[in-house]
mmCIF file of C-alpha atoms and ligand atoms in Angstrom:
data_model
loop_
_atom_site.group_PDB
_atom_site.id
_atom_site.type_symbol
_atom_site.label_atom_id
_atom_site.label_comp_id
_atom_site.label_asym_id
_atom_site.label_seq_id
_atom_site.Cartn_x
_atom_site.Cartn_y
_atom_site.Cartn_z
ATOM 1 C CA UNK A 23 -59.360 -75.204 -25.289
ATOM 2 C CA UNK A 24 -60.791 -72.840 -27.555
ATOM 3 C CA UNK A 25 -61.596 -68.961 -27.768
ATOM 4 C CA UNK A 26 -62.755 -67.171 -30.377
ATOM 5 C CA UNK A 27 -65.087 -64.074 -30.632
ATOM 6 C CA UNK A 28 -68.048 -65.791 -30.472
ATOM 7 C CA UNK A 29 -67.407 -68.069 -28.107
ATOM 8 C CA UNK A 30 -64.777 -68.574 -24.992
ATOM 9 C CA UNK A 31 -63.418 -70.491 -22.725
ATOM 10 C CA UNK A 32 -61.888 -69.012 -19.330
ATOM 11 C CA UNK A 33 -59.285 -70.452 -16.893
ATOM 12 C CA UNK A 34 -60.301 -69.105 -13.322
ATOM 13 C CA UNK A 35 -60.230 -69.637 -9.650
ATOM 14 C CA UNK A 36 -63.266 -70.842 -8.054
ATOM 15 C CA UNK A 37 -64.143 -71.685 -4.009
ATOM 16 C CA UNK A 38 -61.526 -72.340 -1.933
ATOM 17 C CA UNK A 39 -58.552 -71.406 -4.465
ATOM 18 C CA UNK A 40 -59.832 -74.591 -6.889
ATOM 19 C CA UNK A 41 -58.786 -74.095 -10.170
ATOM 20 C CA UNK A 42 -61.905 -73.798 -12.579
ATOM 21 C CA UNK A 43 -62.993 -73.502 -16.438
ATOM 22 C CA UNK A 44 -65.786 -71.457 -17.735
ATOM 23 C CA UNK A 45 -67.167 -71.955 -20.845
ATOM 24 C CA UNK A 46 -69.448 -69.467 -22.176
ATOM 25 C CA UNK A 47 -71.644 -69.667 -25.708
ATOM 26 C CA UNK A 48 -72.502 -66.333 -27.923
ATOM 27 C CA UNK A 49 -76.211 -66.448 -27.313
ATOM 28 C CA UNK A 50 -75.474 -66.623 -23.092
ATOM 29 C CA UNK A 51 -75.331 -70.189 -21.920
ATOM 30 C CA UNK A 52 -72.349 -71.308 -20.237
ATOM 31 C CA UNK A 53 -70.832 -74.440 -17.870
ATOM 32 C CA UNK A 54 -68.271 -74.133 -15.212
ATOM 33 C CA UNK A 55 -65.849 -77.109 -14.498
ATOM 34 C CA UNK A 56 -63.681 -77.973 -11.886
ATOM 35 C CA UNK A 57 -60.143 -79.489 -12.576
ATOM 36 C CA UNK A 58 -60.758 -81.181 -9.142
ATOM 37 C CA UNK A 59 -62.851 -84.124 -10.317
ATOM 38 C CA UNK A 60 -63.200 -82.968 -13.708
ATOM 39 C CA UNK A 61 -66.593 -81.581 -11.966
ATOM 40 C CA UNK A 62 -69.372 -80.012 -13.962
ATOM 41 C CA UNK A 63 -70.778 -77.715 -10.792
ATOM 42 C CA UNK A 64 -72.910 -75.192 -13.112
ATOM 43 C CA UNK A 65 -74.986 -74.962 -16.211
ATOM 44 C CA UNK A 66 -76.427 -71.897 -17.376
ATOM 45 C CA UNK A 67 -79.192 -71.932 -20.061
ATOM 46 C CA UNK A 68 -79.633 -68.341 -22.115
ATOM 47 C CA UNK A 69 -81.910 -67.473 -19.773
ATOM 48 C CA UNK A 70 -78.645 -67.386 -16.949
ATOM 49 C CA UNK A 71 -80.558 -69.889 -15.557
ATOM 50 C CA UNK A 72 -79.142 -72.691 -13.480
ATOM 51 C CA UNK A 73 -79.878 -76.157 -14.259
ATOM 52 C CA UNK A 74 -77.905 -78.192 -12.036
ATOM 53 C CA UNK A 75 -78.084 -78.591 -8.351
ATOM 54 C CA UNK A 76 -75.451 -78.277 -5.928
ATOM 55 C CA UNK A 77 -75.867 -78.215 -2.463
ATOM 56 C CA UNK A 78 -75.457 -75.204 -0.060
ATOM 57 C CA UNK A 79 -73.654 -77.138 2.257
ATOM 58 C CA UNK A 80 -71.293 -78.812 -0.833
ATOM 59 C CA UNK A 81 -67.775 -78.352 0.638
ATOM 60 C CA UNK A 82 -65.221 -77.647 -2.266
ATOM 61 C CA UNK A 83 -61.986 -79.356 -0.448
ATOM 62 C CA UNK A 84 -60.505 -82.596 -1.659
ATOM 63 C CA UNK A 85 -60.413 -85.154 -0.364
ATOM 64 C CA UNK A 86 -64.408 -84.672 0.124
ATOM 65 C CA UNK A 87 -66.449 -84.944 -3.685
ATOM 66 C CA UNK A 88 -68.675 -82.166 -4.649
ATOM 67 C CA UNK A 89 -72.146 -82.531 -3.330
ATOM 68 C CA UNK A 90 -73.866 -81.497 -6.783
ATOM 69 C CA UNK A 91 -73.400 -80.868 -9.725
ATOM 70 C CA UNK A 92 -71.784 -83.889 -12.329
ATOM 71 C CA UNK A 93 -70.033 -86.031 -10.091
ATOM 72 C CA UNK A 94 -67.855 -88.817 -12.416
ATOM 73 C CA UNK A 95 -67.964 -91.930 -10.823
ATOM 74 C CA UNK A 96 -64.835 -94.233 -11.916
ATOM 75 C CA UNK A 97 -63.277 -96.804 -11.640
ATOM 76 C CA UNK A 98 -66.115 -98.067 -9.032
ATOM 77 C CA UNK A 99 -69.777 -97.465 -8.979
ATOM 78 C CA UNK A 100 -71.239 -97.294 -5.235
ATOM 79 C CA UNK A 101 -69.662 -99.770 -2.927
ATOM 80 C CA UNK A 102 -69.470 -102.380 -5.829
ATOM 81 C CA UNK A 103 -66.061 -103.229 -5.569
ATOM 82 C CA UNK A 104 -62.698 -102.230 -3.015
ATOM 83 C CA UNK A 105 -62.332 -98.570 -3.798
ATOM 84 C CA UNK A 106 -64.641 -95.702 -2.088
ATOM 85 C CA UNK A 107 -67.784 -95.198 -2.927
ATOM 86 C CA UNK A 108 -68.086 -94.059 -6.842
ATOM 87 C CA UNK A 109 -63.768 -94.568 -6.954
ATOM 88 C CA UNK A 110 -61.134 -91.648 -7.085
ATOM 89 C CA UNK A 111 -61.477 -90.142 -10.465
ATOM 90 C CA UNK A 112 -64.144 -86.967 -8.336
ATOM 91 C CA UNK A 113 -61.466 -85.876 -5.891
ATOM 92 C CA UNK A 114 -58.124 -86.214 -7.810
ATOM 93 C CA UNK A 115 -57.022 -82.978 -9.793
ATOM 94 C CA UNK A 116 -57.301 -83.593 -13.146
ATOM 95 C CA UNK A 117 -55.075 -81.593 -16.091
ATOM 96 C CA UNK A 118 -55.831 -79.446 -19.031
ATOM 97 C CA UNK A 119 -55.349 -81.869 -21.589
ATOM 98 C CA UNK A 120 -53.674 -79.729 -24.140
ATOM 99 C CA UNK A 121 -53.483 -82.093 -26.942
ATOM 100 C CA UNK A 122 -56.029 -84.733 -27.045
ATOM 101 C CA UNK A 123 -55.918 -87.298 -29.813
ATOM 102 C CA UNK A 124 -58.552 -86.618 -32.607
ATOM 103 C CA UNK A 125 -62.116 -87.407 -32.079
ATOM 104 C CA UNK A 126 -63.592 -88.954 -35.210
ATOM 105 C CA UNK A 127 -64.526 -87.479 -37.896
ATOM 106 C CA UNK A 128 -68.206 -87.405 -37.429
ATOM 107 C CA UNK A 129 -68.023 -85.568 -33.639
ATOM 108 C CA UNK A 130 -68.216 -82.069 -35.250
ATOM 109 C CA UNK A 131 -66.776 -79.604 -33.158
ATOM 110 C CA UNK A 132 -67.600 -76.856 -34.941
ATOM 111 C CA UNK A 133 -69.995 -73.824 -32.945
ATOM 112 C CA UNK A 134 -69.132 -75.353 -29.937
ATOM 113 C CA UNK A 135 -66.692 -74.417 -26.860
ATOM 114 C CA UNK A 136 -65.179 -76.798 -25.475
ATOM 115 C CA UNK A 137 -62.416 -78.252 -22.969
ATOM 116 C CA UNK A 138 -60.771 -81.249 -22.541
ATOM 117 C CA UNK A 139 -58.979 -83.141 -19.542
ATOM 118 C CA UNK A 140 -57.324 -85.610 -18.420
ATOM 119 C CA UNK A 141 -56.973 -88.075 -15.477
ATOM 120 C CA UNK A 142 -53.818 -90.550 -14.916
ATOM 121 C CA UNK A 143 -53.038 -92.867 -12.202
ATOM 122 C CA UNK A 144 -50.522 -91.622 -9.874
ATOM 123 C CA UNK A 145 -48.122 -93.913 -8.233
ATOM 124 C CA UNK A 146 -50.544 -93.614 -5.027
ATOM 125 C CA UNK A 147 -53.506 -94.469 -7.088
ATOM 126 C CA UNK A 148 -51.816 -97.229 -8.319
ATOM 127 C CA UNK A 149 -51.548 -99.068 -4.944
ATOM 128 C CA UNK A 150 -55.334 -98.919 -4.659
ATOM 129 C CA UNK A 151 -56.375 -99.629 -8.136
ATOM 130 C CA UNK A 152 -53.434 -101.582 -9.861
ATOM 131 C CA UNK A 153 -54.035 -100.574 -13.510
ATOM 132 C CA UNK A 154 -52.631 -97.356 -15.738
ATOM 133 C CA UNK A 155 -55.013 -95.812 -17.766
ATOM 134 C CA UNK A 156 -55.487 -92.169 -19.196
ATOM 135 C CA UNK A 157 -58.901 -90.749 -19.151
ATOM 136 C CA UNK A 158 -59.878 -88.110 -21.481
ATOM 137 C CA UNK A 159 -62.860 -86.170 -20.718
ATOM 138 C CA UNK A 160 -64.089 -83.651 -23.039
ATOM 139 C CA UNK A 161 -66.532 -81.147 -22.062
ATOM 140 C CA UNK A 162 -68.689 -79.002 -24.418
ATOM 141 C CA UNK A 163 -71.111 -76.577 -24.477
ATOM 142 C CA UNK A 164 -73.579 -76.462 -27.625
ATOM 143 C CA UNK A 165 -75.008 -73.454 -30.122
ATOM 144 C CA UNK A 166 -78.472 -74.028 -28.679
ATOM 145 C CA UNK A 167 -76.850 -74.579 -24.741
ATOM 146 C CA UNK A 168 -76.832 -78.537 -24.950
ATOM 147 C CA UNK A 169 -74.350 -80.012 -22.045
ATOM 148 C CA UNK A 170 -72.268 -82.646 -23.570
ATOM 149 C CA UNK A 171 -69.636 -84.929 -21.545
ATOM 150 C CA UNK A 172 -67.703 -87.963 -23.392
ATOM 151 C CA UNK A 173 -65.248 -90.183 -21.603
ATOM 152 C CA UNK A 174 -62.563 -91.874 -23.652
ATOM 153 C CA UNK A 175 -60.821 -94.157 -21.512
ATOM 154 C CA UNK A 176 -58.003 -95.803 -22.588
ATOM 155 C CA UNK A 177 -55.933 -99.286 -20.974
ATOM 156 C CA UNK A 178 -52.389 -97.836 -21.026
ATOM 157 C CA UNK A 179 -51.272 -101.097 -19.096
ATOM 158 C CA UNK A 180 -49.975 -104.326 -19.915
ATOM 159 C CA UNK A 181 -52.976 -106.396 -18.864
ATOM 160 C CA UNK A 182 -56.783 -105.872 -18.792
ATOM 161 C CA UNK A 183 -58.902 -104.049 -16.359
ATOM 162 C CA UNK A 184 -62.233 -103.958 -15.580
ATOM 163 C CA UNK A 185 -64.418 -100.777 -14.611
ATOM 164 C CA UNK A 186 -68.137 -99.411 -13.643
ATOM 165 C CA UNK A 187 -68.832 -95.978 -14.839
ATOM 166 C CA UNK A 188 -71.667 -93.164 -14.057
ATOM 167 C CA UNK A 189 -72.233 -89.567 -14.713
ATOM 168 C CA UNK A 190 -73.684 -89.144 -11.622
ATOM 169 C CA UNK A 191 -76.214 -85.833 -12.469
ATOM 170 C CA UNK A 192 -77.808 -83.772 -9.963
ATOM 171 C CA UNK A 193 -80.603 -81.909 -11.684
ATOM 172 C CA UNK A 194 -82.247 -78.737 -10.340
ATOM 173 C CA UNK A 195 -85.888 -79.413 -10.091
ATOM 174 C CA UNK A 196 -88.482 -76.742 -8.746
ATOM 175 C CA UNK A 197 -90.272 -79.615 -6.446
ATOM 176 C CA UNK A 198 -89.894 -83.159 -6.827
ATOM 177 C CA UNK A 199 -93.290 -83.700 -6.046
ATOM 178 C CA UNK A 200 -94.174 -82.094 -9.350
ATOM 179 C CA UNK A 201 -91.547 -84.132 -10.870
ATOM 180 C CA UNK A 202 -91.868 -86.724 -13.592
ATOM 181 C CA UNK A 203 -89.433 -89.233 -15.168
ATOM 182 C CA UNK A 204 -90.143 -90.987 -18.908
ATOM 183 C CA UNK A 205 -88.426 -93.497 -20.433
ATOM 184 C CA UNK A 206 -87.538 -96.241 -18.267
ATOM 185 C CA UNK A 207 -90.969 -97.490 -17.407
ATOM 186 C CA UNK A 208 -91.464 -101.289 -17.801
ATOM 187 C CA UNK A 209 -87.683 -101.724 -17.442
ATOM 188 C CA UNK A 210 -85.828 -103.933 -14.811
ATOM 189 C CA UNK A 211 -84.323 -102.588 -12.521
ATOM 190 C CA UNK A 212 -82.053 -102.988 -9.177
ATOM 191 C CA UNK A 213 -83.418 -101.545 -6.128
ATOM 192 C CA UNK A 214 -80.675 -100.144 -3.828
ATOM 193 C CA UNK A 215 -82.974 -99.694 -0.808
ATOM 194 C CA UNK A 216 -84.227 -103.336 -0.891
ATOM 195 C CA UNK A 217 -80.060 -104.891 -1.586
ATOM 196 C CA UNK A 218 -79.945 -104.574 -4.996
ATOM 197 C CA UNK A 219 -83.098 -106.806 -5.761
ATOM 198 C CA UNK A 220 -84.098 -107.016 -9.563
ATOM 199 C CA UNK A 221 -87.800 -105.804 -9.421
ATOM 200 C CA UNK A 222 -89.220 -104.456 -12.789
ATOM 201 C CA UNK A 223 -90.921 -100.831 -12.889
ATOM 202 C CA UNK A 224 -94.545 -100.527 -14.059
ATOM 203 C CA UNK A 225 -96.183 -98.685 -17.009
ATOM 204 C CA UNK A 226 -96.325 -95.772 -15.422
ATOM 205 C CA UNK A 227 -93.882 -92.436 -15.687
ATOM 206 C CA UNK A 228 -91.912 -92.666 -12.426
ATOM 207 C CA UNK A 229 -92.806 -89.941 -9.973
ATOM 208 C CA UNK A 230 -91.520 -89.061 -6.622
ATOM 209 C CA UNK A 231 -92.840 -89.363 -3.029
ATOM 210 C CA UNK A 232 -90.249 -91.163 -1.269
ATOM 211 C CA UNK A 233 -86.230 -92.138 -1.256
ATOM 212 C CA UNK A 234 -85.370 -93.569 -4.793
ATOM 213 C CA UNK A 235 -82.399 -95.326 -5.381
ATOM 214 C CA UNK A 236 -82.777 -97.542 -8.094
ATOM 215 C CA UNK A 237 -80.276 -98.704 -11.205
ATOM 216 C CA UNK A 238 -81.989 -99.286 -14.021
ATOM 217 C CA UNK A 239 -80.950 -101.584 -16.315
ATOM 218 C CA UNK A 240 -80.198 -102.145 -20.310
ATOM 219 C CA UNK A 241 -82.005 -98.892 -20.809
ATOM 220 C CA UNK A 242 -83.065 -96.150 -24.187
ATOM 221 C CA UNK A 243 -80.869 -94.023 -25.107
ATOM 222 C CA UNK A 244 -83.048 -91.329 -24.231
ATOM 223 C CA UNK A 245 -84.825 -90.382 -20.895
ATOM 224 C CA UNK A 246 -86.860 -87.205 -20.283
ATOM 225 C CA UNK A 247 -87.470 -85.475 -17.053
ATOM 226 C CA UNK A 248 -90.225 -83.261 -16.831
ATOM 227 C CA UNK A 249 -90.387 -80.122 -14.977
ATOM 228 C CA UNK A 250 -94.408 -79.332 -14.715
ATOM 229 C CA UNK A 251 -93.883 -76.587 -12.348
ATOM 230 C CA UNK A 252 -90.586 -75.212 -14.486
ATOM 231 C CA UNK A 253 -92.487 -76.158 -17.526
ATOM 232 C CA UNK A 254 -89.050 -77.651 -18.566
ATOM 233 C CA UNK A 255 -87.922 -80.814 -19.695
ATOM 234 C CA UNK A 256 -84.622 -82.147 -19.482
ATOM 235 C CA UNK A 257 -83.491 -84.478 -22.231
ATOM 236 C CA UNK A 258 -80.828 -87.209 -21.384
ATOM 237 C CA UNK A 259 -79.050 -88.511 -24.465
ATOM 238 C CA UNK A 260 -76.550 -91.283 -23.696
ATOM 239 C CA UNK A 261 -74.049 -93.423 -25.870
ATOM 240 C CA UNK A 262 -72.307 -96.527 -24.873
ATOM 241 C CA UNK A 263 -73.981 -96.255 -20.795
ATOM 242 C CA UNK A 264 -76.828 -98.827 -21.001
ATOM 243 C CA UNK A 265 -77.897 -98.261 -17.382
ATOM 244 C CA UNK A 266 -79.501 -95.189 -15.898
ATOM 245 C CA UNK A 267 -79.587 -94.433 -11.950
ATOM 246 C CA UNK A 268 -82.442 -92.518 -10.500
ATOM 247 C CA UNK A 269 -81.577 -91.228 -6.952
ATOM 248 C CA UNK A 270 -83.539 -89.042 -4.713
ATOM 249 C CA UNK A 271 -82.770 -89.452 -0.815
ATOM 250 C CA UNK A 272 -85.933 -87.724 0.705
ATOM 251 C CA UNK A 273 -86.081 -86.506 4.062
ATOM 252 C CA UNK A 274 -84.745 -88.526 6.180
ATOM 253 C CA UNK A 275 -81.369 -89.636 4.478
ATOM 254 C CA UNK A 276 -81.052 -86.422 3.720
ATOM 255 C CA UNK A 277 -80.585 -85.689 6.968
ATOM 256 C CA UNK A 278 -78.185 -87.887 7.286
ATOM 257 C CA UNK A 279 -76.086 -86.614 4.642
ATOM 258 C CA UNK A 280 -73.644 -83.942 5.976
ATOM 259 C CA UNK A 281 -72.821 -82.404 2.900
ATOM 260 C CA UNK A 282 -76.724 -82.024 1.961
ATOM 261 C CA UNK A 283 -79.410 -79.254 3.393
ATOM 262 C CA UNK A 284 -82.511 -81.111 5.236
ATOM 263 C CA UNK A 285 -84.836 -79.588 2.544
ATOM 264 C CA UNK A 286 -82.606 -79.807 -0.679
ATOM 265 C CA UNK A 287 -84.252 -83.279 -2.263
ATOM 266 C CA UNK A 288 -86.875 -81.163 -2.542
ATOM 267 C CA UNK A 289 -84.967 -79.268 -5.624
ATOM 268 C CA UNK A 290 -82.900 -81.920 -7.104
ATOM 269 C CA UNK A 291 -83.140 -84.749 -8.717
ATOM 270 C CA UNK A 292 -80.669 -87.425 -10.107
ATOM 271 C CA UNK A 293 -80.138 -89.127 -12.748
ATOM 272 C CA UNK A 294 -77.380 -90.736 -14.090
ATOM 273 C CA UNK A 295 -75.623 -92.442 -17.361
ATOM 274 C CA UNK A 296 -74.010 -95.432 -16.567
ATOM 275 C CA UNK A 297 -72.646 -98.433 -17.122
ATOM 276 C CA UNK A 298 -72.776 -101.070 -13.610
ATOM 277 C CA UNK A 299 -74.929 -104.410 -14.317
ATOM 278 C CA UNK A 300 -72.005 -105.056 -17.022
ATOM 279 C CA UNK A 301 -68.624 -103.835 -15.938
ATOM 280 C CA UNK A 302 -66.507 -102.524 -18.845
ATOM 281 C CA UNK A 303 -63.630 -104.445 -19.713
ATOM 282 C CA UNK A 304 -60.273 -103.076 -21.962
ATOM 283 C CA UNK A 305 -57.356 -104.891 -23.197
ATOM 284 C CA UNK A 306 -54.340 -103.608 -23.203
ATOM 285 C CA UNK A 307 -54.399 -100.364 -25.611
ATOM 286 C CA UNK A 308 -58.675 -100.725 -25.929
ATOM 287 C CA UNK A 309 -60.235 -97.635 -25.662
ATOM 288 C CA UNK A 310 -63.945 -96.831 -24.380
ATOM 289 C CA UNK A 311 -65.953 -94.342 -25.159
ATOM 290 C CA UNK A 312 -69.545 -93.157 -22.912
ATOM 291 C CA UNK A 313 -71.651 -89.980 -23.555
ATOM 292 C CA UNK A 314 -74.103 -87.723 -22.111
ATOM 293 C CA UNK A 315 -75.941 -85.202 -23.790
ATOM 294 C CA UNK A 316 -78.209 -83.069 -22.078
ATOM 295 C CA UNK A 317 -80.137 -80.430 -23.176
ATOM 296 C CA UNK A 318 -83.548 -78.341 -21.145
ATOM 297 C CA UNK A 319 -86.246 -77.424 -23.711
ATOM 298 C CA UNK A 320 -89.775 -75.680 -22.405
ATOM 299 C CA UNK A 321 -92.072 -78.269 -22.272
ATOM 300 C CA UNK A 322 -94.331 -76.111 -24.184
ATOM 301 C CA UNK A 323 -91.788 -76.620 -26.961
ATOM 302 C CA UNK A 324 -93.377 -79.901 -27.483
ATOM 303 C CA UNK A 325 -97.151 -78.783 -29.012
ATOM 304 C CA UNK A 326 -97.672 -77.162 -26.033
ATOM 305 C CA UNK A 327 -98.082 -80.433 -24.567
ATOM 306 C CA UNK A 328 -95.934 -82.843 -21.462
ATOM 307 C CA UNK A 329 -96.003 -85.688 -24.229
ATOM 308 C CA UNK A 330 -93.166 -87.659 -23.062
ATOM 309 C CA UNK A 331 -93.264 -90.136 -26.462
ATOM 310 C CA UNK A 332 -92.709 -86.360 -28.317
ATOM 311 C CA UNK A 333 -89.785 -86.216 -26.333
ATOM 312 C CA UNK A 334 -88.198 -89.035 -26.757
ATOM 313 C CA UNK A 335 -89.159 -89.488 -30.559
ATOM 314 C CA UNK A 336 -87.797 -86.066 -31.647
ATOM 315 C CA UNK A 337 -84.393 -86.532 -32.279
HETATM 316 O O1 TA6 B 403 -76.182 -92.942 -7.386
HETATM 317 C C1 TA6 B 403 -76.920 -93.142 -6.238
HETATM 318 C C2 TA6 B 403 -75.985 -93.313 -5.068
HETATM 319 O O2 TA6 B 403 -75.110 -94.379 -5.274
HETATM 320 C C3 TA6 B 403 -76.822 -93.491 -3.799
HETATM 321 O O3 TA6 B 403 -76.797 -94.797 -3.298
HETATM 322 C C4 TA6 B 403 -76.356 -92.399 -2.853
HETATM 323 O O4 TA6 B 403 -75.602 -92.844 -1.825
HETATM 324 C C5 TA6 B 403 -75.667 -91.422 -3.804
HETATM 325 O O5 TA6 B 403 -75.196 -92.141 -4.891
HETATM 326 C C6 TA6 B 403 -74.643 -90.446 -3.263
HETATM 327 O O6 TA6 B 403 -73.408 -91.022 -3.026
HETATM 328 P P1 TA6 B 403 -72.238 -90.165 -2.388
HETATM 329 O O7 TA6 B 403 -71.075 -91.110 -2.267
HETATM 330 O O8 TA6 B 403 -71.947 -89.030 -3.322
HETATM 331 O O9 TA6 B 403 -72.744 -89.679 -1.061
#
């Protein structure tokens, strides 16, 4: 953790007792965190905006995940293996990691506020997912209010192990309708409301008017979601997650979701980092390493223009 004068980092209590982590940045952006899931559940542009979604109905009591907000799906993606849905690492209570081994050199931490924590198998996860690893997730909060999450996974065990990852993000969107995605058109793509069938998307930006639930596969490393009614875009930088999930459940599964108001897809939208066609595999002591960088610019930044390419060329 760090605090200085111009920027801070705060060990609080949220909902329910949960231990929390607010990090706030000199010009007024900030994130909260969770320790339980290592769960991003607010982020705060200058503006004291909030860009993520969480649901009003989100209950904050293990064992049930946080409906919102960043979600960190390991060891499992979905149902794609023994575990629950999207494995354990979003309801176990994860530590303050208070000495995390260096990044490298060129991950300059400098102007930023950050915190880092850490996951490790306990001798009841163990039964269910027979491998020891420590997972390091660092969380950081940029000079201009960019959102930046990297995993660092390590194989602390004496055999390999094999993993699917996502950063499951639930974006706050003013109406979905008004909602557009660039970036993966013309990509392949697995649909999860037709079993997982590889279809391939068209030429078109994607835009919403029914459930979505598709993985998209071997993707950029940069997808924009555009905000007409917000007049916001939402950049998605990723590193070492080649597959991006798009997931909207409409009306009636929202219904069907507890956790979830009726009317809520309406004002969220998810997409997610990830890496599920090809499961990640570490040898003993191999380390790997996925990022997500987001960061919500006025679309109007861009020449006054929703030019998606602009987006995704500017660096
Ligand atoms: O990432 C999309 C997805 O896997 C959907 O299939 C949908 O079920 C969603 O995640 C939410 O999953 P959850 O386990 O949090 O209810």
């Amino acid at each position: 953790m760090s605090t200085t004068e111009n920027k801070s980092v705060e060990m609080t209590t949220g909902i329910n007792g949960l231990e929390k982590v607010i990090l706030r940045e000199i010009h007024g952006s900030s994130v909260e965190v969770y320790l339980y899931g290592a769960h991003v559940t607010s982020w705060k542009n200058e503006q004291g905006e909030e860009l993520l979604f969480v649901s009003s109905k989100a209950i904050f009591k293990p064992p049930k995940p946080i409906r919102g907000g960043i979600p960190i799906c390991f060891p499992q993606f979905s149902n794609l293996g023994t575990l629950e849905a999207h494995g354990f690492a979003r309801n176990r209570v994860w530590t303050i990691d208070p000495d995390p081994p260096a990044f490298p050199p060129n991950v300059n931490a400098t102007n930023r506020v950050f915190v880092d924590l850490l996951l490790k198998p306990t001798e009841d996860d163990l039964k269910i997912w027979p491998h020891s690893f420590e997972y390091r997730l660092r969380v950081t909060l940029g000079p201009a209010g960019d959102l930046m999450l990297t995993s660092r996974i390590r194989n602390t065990d004496g055999k390999p192990f094999t993993f699917t990852f996502a950063y499951h993000t639930y974006f706050s969107v003013s109406d979905i309708s008004e909602v557009r995605v660039e970036g993966l058109e013309t990509f392949d793509y697995l649909d999860n409301l037709k079993n997982r069938e590889r279809c391939t998307e068209q030429g078109d930006a994607i835009t919403f008017e029914s459930e979505i639930d598709k993985i998209y596969l071997s993707t950029p490393t940069k997808i924009a979601i555009l905000d007409h009614e917000k007049k916001r875009t939402f950049v998605v930088r990723k590193d070492g997650l080649p597959d991006a999930v798009v997931w909207n459940p409409w009306d009636k599964r929202a219904k069907a979701i507890a956790d979830f108001g009726d009317d809520e897809y309406r004002h969220m939208l998810c997409v997610e980092a990830a890496a599920i066609e090809k499961p990640i595999t570490l040898k003993p002591g191999e380390e790997w390493k996925g990022r997500q960088e987001l960061s919500a610019v006025p679309s109007s930044y861009f020449s006054g223009q929703l030019d998606p390419n602009k987006v995704l060329q500017s660096s």
